[in-house]
Amino acid sequence: MALVINWCLMTKTRRSLFYRLVVRVALVLFVGAAVLITAAWFYAKAAADEAYDRLLQGAAIQILDGLSVEDGRIGINLPPAAFELLGQAPRDRIFYRVVLPDGLTLTGYDDLAPSVDLTPARSGPVFFSEDYRNVPLRIGIVGRAISEAAAGGWAYVLVGQTTEARKEFVTELTTRALVIVLIMSALALAGTALAIRYSLRPVNQLGDMLLRRDPQDLTPLSVAVPGELSPFVDSINHFMRRLDERVRLLQRFIADSAHQIRTPLTALSAQVSLIHEDALSDNDRRHLERVKDRAGELAHFTGQLLNHAMVIHRFDSAQLGPLDVTEIARKAFRAAVPITIDPDTVVSFEGPDETLIVLGDGLSLREAIVNIIDNSLRHGTRFKLDVRVLKRGNFALVEVEDDGPGIPPADWGQVTKRFVSSKSGSGSSGLGFAIASEVAIALRGGLSFREKTPEKGFTVVLELPLHAEMTS
Amino acid sequence: MLKKPLLFAALVLLSPVHASAIEGEKTVFQSPGAEKSRLVINGVTDADAIKPLILDFQQLAPDVTVEFNDYVSNDLFREAERACSTGQNYGDLLISSSADQLVKLANDGCAIPHSSAETDALASWANWRNEVFGFVFEPAVIVYDASRVPQADVPRSHADIADLLRRKPEDYRNRIGTYNIQLSGVGYLLAFHDALQAPTIYGRLLESFSRAEVVTGCCNNEVLDQIASGRLRIAYNILGSYAYAAFLKNPNLRVVIPRDYALILPRAALIPVKSQQTDLARRFIDYLLSSRGKTVAREKAFFLSEDDPLPEGVEGPASLIESGIGRPIRIGPALLAAQDRATRERFIRNWTALFTALDP
């Protein structure tokens, strides 16, 4: 019980494993996605620069090819194809400058990157970014040596283009990557959540199992759990073993105590019976009667305590076997109804035509039925007690009906507990119903009550499942 | 307002050929309703040609007065460039057949972008950066005077003209007219693309022209007037709309679309950065690109378009684009090559050299 309460407290005060795992995985995924998207952005930017720089280079080379030397002067015939090529970036503006070997601008935009050093372009195309007319521009330079005596030297072509298409390209690629990464992350997160749920299922099952477990059941848990959980289960089992030992010790102590008490109690009863009643005053005699009553009650309880200890002990050790319920009930009936019963009381036993077989321990079952009948005789029966054995569905029922006031439904839950008496009833029911109930539960049956009606009296019903062989 | 015609007059005096007095004129189309705003359009288009469009636009916007200033293309470009670099206002909308000049203006950051359902519907080659829009596409055609050119002599392709001039040099000396590419941006654009489309044939054609002492004019109407007056017999690279308008006035002026290839020239519009009435300019562009505007343009203003059947009286293929004859000049960065300073100078120098070398 304490374990269950602790468990509940833990789940309430601390975040669930699922939540913690999902949060951590989501965090990792988020960081991963951010890194991936940043990488995608860099990659897209590099790809855009590479792709569009080639356009710049191609256009610049075409323009260079348009250079020709006529009459010792360099002239140019700008090929529209060069601009057509740059038109692959359909929205971008184009600026260019053709620089002659003497450093003068032949044509184009004179103020395009005027201070840039052109000589590196001799070994290959050079690309750089620069603002021109307040617009960011990507500029490519290519150079060509012109071998003409008069105008020889290196001529350069600078081609600049605004960066709208590049940006669009980068945005598009990055957006696609973003979508893919987000979808993947969402899938990963969903998958993780499912996996965590799946992995944590044994924990829930274990919890359910512990919750469903009969409080009396202190046997070790026999459940297949993942390796990570086995230390947990082991420690539960270890704990239960220790608890079980304690409980056994306690039970043995109680049984021993009862046994120890019985001997002096018998002596006490004998001593009391030896008291010469005639010599006593009326007052003393009344006191003696009370002492006798109390001693009898004490003997009864002690007997019940011993029975209880016996029943529990038997379920721990005895093997269950098939039993004829009617047979057991009849024996119990005989044992419980004393020979000295008030002759005005009508008692009856009614058995079924067929043999009803249940799995159980004969002694315990008999003890259970004896206790019910005994309880009825002590607290209920006025003139009539009926004991019936009958079959309903897959169950064998042992019904004990009396014409007494019965137990109010509000107390039904209480009376099966040890040493709890019906509030309205006189005296304590002691251990009677507790023993019957424990036996019933141990045999997978139950103890229930049926209210008094004008036709029928208050009935206690012991319900036991029929043996499988029989039901089939 | 008087400055520009004066400036233009000065230019006309300096230029080797005589310019028509119609061009460079300011025409005001008073709003049909009470005037609330005024849209200034600087264009390279006869006011007569664009008039139906402006009047129809005013049906939709009755409170707008439209002022239309007609320029020679090079003047328009020079003024627009100067206004852009000095940050001055130069009209609210520019319209020109010299698409290369407008593309250059846009490339230099002199345009305001405009995007609407109409502009989005344009083909990619008729819209650059949402700044230069092509709204009318007309073929460059050959016009001849049927009363003076025998049927056997009628040229039906570029090569035909060269052959004709070789066969009958005397008959057609001084009788052929075309653009002066030095003065006309449209003429330059057409010549530049002729040289790109068919370099060999164009080379032959130029050579024949120079031998036949071709007469050059600044503008379509100047050349067409000279045909009408009987001085010229054949005109080359005339814009279809002017040619067809001339045919309507004088049925002797026949229009032929060359059957080897025909350049299709877009009329383009651009909103300059310092436009005072950008919203009106946008509305006018959307109107030009709308189906209503296109219908008016085809039926009343420019008559020919790239994807409609040719009107009655024009000789040519049923469909310009499908037949593969029509070669649209695409509005895009490739036009920047035509506007390159050195390339242009060289092209014009070569052209002029060929003409002046043989001029008497």
Coordinates of C-alpha atoms in Angstrom, one line a residue, chain A residues 68 70 75-80 83-84 87 90-96 106-110 133 164, chain B residues 104 106-109 113 128-131 192 196 330 333-337 339-343 346 349:
Chain A
S68 CA 38.7 43.1 -82.1
E70 CA 40.8 47.4 -86.3
G75 CA 36.8 48.1 -81.0
I76 CA 34.0 46.0 -79.7
N77 CA 30.9 44.4 -81.0
L78 CA 28.9 43.5 -78.0
P79 CA 27.2 40.2 -78.6
P80 CA 23.6 40.2 -77.4
F83 CA 23.2 39.5 -72.2
E84 CA 20.9 36.8 -73.1
G87 CA 19.0 37.1 -68.7
P90 CA 15.4 37.3 -65.5
R91 CA 15.0 40.1 -63.0
D92 CA 18.5 41.2 -62.5
R93 CA 20.1 44.4 -63.7
I94 CA 23.3 44.1 -65.6
F95 CA 26.4 46.5 -65.4
Y96 CA 29.6 46.0 -67.3
L106 CA 36.2 51.3 -73.8
T107 CA 32.5 51.0 -73.1
G108 CA 30.0 50.3 -70.4
Y109 CA 29.5 51.9 -67.0
D110 CA 32.6 53.9 -66.4
R133 CA 24.5 52.6 -57.2
E164 CA 17.9 39.1 -56.9
Chain B
K104 CA 18.4 50.5 -70.7
A106 CA 15.1 50.3 -66.5
N107 CA 18.6 48.7 -66.1
D108 CA 20.0 52.0 -64.9
G109 CA 17.3 52.2 -62.2
P113 CA 8.0 48.6 -61.0
W128 CA 11.1 42.8 -68.0
R129 CA 11.4 43.3 -64.2
N130 CA 7.8 44.4 -64.1
E131 CA 9.3 47.7 -65.3
F192 CA 20.6 46.0 -85.4
L196 CA 21.5 39.7 -86.1
R330 CA 12.2 40.3 -76.8
P333 CA 18.5 42.3 -71.0
A334 CA 19.7 41.2 -74.5
L335 CA 18.6 44.6 -75.7
L336 CA 21.3 46.2 -73.6
A337 CA 23.8 45.1 -76.2
Q339 CA 22.4 50.2 -76.3
D340 CA 26.1 49.6 -75.7
R341 CA 27.9 52.9 -76.4
A342 CA 30.8 51.4 -78.4
T343 CA 28.7 48.8 -80.2
R346 CA 30.5 51.2 -84.4
R349 CA 29.7 54.3 -88.1

